[in-house]
């Protein structure tokens, strides 16, 4: 199995994530993509929604799409989420699959921080690192890159829109919008 690993804070997850994952699934010939919401990220200061809410929103975004699963591994582990630990655990979990290949999917912004990651050498041994390039150039310094479509949406903008009372229809899927509204997140 060739399994993509798509991590993030997903605070909240949005259509940019969904279409990037969809493009990566096809472009990299993956059997599945596992979405991994982080508990807390070493290189990201302010996470707004709780781990449980972010996990529920990723599940809402992915729904019953057979290409995708959501894994609570980092949220269950708690503390700072180091990708190297997650990759080790997934290799251990799936060790009976002798043809297992993990493909770590990183947006260019995330990829730029890779040199600062804990155990970066081991990360590169445990997974094939692929940068999801959205029109940026020179972002394939480590691993290789594929071009995904450009969707100019970020979680930061969505949080700001909710807080300012603007609609987020079209920025997230309806189940995610309903979850945000129901839990009164980001106000
Ligand atoms: P924030 O604004 O809070 O940083 P974000 O929208 O960048 O949030 P993250 O959870 O930080 O979302 O991103 C998870 C992964 O998705 C990262 O690898 C990031 O580069 C990638 N990503 C984020 N937004 C997009 C987008 N619009 N298109 C493609 N990939 C994206
Ligand atoms: Mg980001």
Short mmCIF file of C-alpha atoms and ligand atoms in Angstrom, two decimals:
data_model
loop_
_atom_site.label_atom_id
_atom_site.label_comp_id
_atom_site.label_asym_id
_atom_site.label_seq_id
_atom_site.Cartn_x
_atom_site.Cartn_y
_atom_site.Cartn_z
CA UNK A 1 0.00 0.00 0.00
CA UNK A 2 1.10 3.49 -0.86
CA UNK A 3 -0.36 5.71 1.82
CA UNK A 4 -0.28 9.49 1.92
CA UNK A 5 0.03 11.16 5.31
CA UNK A 6 -1.51 14.63 5.46
CA UNK A 7 -0.88 16.40 8.74
CA UNK A 8 -1.86 19.85 9.95
CA UNK A 9 -3.55 21.75 12.70
CA UNK A 10 -6.72 21.93 10.59
CA UNK A 11 -8.05 24.86 12.62
CA UNK A 12 -10.39 24.55 10.71
CA UNK A 13 -9.89 22.19 7.72
CA UNK A 14 -11.05 23.77 4.46
CA UNK A 15 -11.54 23.26 0.72
CA UNK A 16 -7.87 24.09 0.04
CA UNK A 17 -6.89 21.05 2.09
CA UNK A 18 -9.53 18.93 0.39
CA UNK A 19 -8.54 19.79 -3.18
CA UNK A 20 -4.81 19.53 -2.45
CA UNK A 21 -5.37 16.07 -0.98
CA UNK A 22 -7.49 15.12 -3.98
CA UNK A 23 -4.80 16.26 -6.42
CA UNK A 24 -2.11 14.44 -4.43
CA UNK A 25 -4.17 11.25 -4.32
CA UNK A 26 -4.37 11.18 -8.10
CA UNK A 27 -0.98 12.65 -8.96
CA UNK A 28 0.96 10.36 -6.65
CA UNK A 29 -1.14 7.24 -7.30
CA UNK A 30 -1.90 6.76 -3.63
CA UNK A 31 -4.10 3.98 -2.31
CA UNK A 32 -5.33 6.18 0.52
CA UNK A 33 -4.60 9.41 2.34
CA UNK A 34 -4.58 9.48 6.13
CA UNK A 35 -5.39 12.87 7.59
CA UNK A 36 -3.57 13.44 10.89
CA UNK A 37 -4.67 16.44 12.96
CA UNK A 38 -1.87 17.53 15.30
CA UNK A 39 -2.40 17.82 19.04
CA UNK A 40 -0.03 20.77 19.36
CA UNK A 41 2.57 21.85 16.87
CA UNK A 42 6.12 22.70 17.91
CA UNK A 43 6.41 25.41 15.25
CA UNK A 44 2.92 26.90 15.55
CA UNK A 45 1.95 29.04 18.50
CA UNK A 46 -1.76 29.78 18.52
CA UNK A 47 -4.12 26.90 17.91
CA UNK A 48 -7.65 28.10 18.61
CA UNK A 49 -10.01 25.12 18.53
CA UNK A 50 -9.53 22.14 20.84
CA UNK A 51 -7.98 18.92 19.57
CA UNK A 52 -11.37 17.19 19.87
CA UNK A 53 -13.09 19.89 17.81
CA UNK A 54 -10.36 19.86 15.13
CA UNK A 55 -10.55 16.08 14.91
CA UNK A 56 -14.34 16.24 14.56
CA UNK A 57 -14.04 18.92 11.84
CA UNK A 58 -11.55 16.85 9.82
CA UNK A 59 -13.92 13.88 10.13
CA UNK A 60 -16.75 16.14 8.94
CA UNK A 61 -14.67 17.37 5.99
CA UNK A 62 -13.62 13.88 4.90
CA UNK A 63 -17.03 12.31 5.51
CA UNK A 64 -17.42 8.91 3.85
CA UNK A 65 -14.93 9.63 1.05
CA UNK A 66 -13.30 6.24 0.36
CA UNK A 67 -9.99 7.91 -0.59
CA UNK A 68 -9.49 9.29 2.89
CA UNK A 69 -9.33 8.25 6.54
CA UNK A 70 -8.75 10.36 9.65
CA UNK A 71 -6.31 9.20 12.28
CA UNK A 72 -6.43 10.53 15.87
CA UNK A 73 -2.95 9.15 16.61
CA UNK A 74 -1.36 12.52 17.44
CA UNK A 75 -4.32 13.77 19.44
CA UNK A 76 -4.42 10.54 21.45
CA UNK A 77 -0.67 10.72 22.06
CA UNK A 78 -1.08 14.32 23.25
CA UNK A 79 1.67 16.84 23.85
CA UNK A 80 3.70 18.28 21.02
CA UNK A 81 3.13 16.34 17.80
CA UNK A 82 6.40 15.26 16.25
CA UNK A 83 5.92 13.74 12.80
CA UNK A 84 8.85 11.38 13.31
CA UNK A 85 7.00 9.68 16.18
CA UNK A 86 3.85 9.37 14.11
CA UNK A 87 5.70 7.82 11.18
CA UNK A 88 7.42 5.32 13.51
CA UNK A 89 4.07 4.33 15.00
CA UNK A 90 2.42 3.91 11.59
CA UNK A 91 5.27 1.75 10.31
CA UNK A 92 4.93 -0.39 13.44
CA UNK A 93 1.15 -0.63 13.03
CA UNK A 94 1.34 -1.69 9.39
CA UNK A 95 4.55 -3.74 9.51
CA UNK A 96 2.77 -6.81 8.10
CA UNK A 97 2.42 -4.89 4.82
CA UNK A 98 5.75 -5.66 3.17
CA UNK A 99 4.99 -3.25 0.33
CA UNK A 100 4.14 -0.33 2.64
CA UNK A 101 5.26 3.11 1.46
CA UNK A 102 4.39 6.23 3.42
CA UNK A 103 4.25 9.48 1.47
CA UNK A 104 4.37 12.59 3.64
CA UNK A 105 2.40 15.42 2.03
CA UNK A 106 3.55 18.93 2.90
CA UNK A 107 2.43 22.31 1.69
CA UNK A 108 5.32 24.55 0.66
CA UNK A 109 5.04 26.57 3.86
CA UNK A 110 5.25 23.43 5.98
CA UNK A 111 8.09 22.08 3.84
CA UNK A 112 10.10 25.25 4.39
CA UNK A 113 10.22 24.46 8.12
CA UNK A 114 11.37 20.86 7.56
CA UNK A 115 15.05 21.52 8.42
CA UNK A 116 13.90 22.56 11.92
CA UNK A 117 11.92 19.39 12.54
CA UNK A 118 12.93 16.89 15.19
CA UNK A 119 14.51 13.82 13.57
CA UNK A 120 14.34 15.17 10.05
CA UNK A 121 16.78 12.56 8.74
CA UNK A 122 14.67 9.77 10.17
CA UNK A 123 11.52 11.42 8.77
CA UNK A 124 13.08 11.27 5.32
CA UNK A 125 13.96 7.60 5.80
CA UNK A 126 10.50 6.66 7.06
CA UNK A 127 8.56 8.49 4.37
CA UNK A 128 8.86 9.87 0.90
CA UNK A 129 8.42 13.62 1.38
CA UNK A 130 6.39 15.33 -1.32
CA UNK A 131 5.81 19.07 -1.44
CA UNK A 132 2.38 20.15 -2.64
CA UNK A 133 3.40 23.06 -4.75
CA UNK A 134 0.84 25.75 -5.45
CA UNK A 135 2.50 27.80 -8.09
CA UNK A 136 5.55 28.46 -5.90
CA UNK A 137 8.99 27.91 -7.36
CA UNK A 138 12.15 26.44 -5.82
CA UNK A 139 10.23 24.60 -3.14
CA UNK A 140 11.59 21.14 -3.87
CA UNK A 141 14.76 21.57 -1.84
CA UNK A 142 14.01 18.36 0.06
CA UNK A 143 12.18 15.42 -1.44
CA UNK A 144 10.22 16.05 -4.57
CA UNK A 145 7.21 18.16 -5.44
CA UNK A 146 3.97 17.88 -7.34
CA UNK A 147 1.83 20.67 -8.62
CA UNK A 148 -1.56 20.96 -6.99
CA UNK A 149 -4.14 23.54 -7.89
CA UNK A 150 -4.06 26.87 -6.16
CA UNK A 151 -6.91 27.46 -3.74
CA UNK A 152 -6.38 30.76 -2.02
CA UNK A 153 -7.93 29.86 1.33
CA UNK A 154 -6.31 29.49 4.74
CA UNK A 155 -7.55 28.52 8.17
CA UNK A 156 -6.31 31.90 9.42
CA UNK A 157 -8.58 33.72 6.98
CA UNK A 158 -11.54 31.51 7.87
CA UNK A 159 -11.10 32.15 11.59
CA UNK A 160 -10.91 35.88 10.90
CA UNK A 161 -14.06 35.75 8.78
CA UNK A 162 -16.05 33.93 11.46
CA UNK A 163 -14.82 36.32 14.09
CA UNK A 164 -15.84 39.29 11.93
CA UNK A 165 -19.28 37.80 11.24
CA UNK A 166 -18.68 37.05 7.54
CA UNK A 167 -19.98 33.91 5.86
CA UNK A 168 -17.62 30.99 5.32
CA UNK A 169 -19.83 29.21 2.81
CA UNK A 170 -17.65 27.78 0.07
CA UNK A 171 -14.52 28.07 2.21
CA UNK A 172 -15.36 24.89 4.11
CA UNK A 173 -17.82 22.10 3.33
CA UNK A 174 -21.34 22.34 4.74
CA UNK A 175 -20.77 19.75 7.49
CA UNK A 176 -17.72 21.71 8.69
CA UNK A 177 -19.63 25.01 8.58
CA UNK A 178 -22.46 23.41 10.55
CA UNK A 179 -19.99 22.12 13.13
CA UNK A 180 -18.33 25.53 13.52
CA UNK A 181 -21.70 27.19 13.92
CA UNK A 182 -23.07 24.55 16.28
CA UNK A 183 -20.06 24.77 18.58
CA UNK A 184 -19.80 28.56 18.16
CA UNK A 185 -16.11 28.24 17.27
CA UNK A 186 -13.85 31.15 16.28
CA UNK A 187 -16.23 33.90 17.42
P1 LIG B 1 -3.20 28.39 9.18
O1 LIG B 1 -3.72 29.54 8.39
O2 LIG B 1 -3.75 28.32 10.58
O3 LIG B 1 -1.70 28.22 9.10
P2 LIG B 1 -3.62 26.47 7.06
O4 LIG B 1 -4.77 26.85 6.21
O5 LIG B 1 -2.26 26.78 6.53
O6 LIG B 1 -3.81 27.07 8.50
P3 LIG B 1 -2.68 24.00 8.17
O7 LIG B 1 -3.46 23.14 9.09
O8 LIG B 1 -1.61 24.85 8.71
O9 LIG B 1 -3.75 24.94 7.40
O10 LIG B 1 -2.16 23.18 6.92
C1 LIG B 1 -2.04 21.80 6.86
C2 LIG B 1 -1.33 21.46 5.57
O11 LIG B 1 -2.09 21.91 4.45
C3 LIG B 1 0.04 22.15 5.43
O12 LIG B 1 0.93 21.25 4.81
C4 LIG B 1 -0.28 23.35 4.54
O13 LIG B 1 0.86 23.75 3.81
C5 LIG B 1 -1.35 22.77 3.63
N1 LIG B 1 -2.28 23.81 3.14
C6 LIG B 1 -2.83 24.82 3.82
N2 LIG B 1 -3.64 25.56 3.06
C7 LIG B 1 -3.61 25.02 1.82
C8 LIG B 1 -4.23 25.35 0.57
N3 LIG B 1 -5.04 26.40 0.42
N4 LIG B 1 -3.94 24.55 -0.48
C9 LIG B 1 -3.11 23.49 -0.35
N5 LIG B 1 -2.50 23.11 0.79
C10 LIG B 1 -2.75 23.87 1.88
MG1 LIG B 2 -0.55 27.02 7.59
#
